[in-house]
Short mmCIF file of C-alpha atoms and ligand atoms in Angstrom, two decimals:
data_model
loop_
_atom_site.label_atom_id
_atom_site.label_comp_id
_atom_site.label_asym_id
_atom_site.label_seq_id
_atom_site.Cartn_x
_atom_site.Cartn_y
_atom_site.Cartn_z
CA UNK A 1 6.01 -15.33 -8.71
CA UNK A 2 4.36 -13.49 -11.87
CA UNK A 3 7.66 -13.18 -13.83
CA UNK A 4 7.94 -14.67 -17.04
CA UNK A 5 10.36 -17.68 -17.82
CA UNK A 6 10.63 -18.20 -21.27
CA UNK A 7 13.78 -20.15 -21.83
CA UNK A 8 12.48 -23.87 -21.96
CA UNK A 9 14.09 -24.36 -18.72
CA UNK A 10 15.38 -22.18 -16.09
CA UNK A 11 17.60 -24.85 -14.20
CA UNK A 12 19.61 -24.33 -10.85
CA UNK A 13 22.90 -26.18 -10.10
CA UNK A 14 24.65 -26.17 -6.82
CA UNK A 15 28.52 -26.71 -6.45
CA UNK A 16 30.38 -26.88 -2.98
CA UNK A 17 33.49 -25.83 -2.06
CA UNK A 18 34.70 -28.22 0.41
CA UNK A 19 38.62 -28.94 1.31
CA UNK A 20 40.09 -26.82 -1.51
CA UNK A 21 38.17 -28.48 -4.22
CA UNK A 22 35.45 -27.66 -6.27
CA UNK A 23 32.41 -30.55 -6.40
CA UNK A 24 31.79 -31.67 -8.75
CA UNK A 25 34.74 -29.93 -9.98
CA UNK A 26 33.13 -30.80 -13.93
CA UNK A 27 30.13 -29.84 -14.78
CA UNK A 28 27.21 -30.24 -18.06
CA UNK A 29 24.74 -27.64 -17.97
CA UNK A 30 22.28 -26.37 -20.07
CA UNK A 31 22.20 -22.72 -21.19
CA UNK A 32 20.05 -20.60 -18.82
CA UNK A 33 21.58 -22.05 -16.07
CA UNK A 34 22.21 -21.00 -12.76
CA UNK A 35 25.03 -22.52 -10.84
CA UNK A 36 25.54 -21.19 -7.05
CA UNK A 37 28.66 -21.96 -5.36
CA UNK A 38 28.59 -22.55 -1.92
CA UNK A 39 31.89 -22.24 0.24
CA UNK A 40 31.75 -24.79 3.30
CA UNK A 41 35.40 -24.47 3.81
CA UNK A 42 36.56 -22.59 7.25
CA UNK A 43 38.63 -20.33 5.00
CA UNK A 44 37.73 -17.62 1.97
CA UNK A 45 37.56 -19.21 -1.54
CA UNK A 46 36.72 -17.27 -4.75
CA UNK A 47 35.43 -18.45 -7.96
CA UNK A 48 36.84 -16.54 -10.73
CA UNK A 49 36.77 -17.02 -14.98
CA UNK A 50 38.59 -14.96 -17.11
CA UNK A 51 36.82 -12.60 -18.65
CA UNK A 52 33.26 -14.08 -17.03
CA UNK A 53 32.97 -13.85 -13.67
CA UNK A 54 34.26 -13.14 -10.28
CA UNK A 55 33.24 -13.82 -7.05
CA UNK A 56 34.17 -11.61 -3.83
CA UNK A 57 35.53 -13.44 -1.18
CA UNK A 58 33.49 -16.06 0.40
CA UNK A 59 33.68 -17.16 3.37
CA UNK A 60 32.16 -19.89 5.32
CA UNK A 61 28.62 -21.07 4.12
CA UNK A 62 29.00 -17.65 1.72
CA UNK A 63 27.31 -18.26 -1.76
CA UNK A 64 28.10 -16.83 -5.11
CA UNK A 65 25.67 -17.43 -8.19
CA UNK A 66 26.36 -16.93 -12.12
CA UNK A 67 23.58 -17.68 -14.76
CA UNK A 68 25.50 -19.22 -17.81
CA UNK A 69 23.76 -17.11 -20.95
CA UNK A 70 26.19 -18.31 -23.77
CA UNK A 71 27.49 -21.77 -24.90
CA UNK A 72 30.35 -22.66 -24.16
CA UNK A 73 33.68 -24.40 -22.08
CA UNK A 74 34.22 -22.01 -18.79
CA UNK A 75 37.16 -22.87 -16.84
CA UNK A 76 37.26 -21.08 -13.22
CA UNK A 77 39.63 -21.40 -10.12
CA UNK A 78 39.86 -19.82 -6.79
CA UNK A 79 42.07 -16.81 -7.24
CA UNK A 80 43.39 -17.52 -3.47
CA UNK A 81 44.17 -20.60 -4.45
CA UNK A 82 44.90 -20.90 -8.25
CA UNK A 83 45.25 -24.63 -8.09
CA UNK A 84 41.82 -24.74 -7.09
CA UNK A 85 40.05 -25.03 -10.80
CA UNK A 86 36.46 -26.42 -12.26
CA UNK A 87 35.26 -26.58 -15.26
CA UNK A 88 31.57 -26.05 -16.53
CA UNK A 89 30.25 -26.93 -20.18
CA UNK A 90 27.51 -25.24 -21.28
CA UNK A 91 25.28 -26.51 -24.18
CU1 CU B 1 40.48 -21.09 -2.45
#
């Protein structure tokens, strides 16, 4: 690994998707962070924000991974399943 990390921390986050909910379905991280969803459901999920990001798909033990750049409030849901929804603060 020669590449260079220069934001003070380079962190990694993991949040399942397990019985139509997202957990933990609230979320503090720091900007620079990665956050991977994982879907262990035995259907397709999505994670989806406005605007942000959007997942394809996933289906069982499928991952989807967004680095969060800016500051800020990100609400996301499952587009499949719109009552499925998260939130993640960034600071
Ligand atoms: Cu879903």
């Amino acid at each position: 690994m020669a590449s260079q990390i220069t934001a003070a921390h380079c962190e990694e986050v993991s949040v399942t998707i397990d019985n139509f909910t997202f957990e933990p379905a609230q979320l503090t991280v720091k900007v620079g962070t990665t956050v991977t969803w994982t879907n262990r459901d035995d259907i397709p999920h999505t994670v989806v924000s406005a605007g942000q990001f959007r997942s394809k798909a996933l289906d069982t033990d499928d991952k989807y991974s967004f680095t969060f750049t800016g500051a800020g409030n990100y609400t996301y849901f499952c587009s499949l399943h719109p009552h499925m929804v998260g939130t993640i603060k960034v600071e």
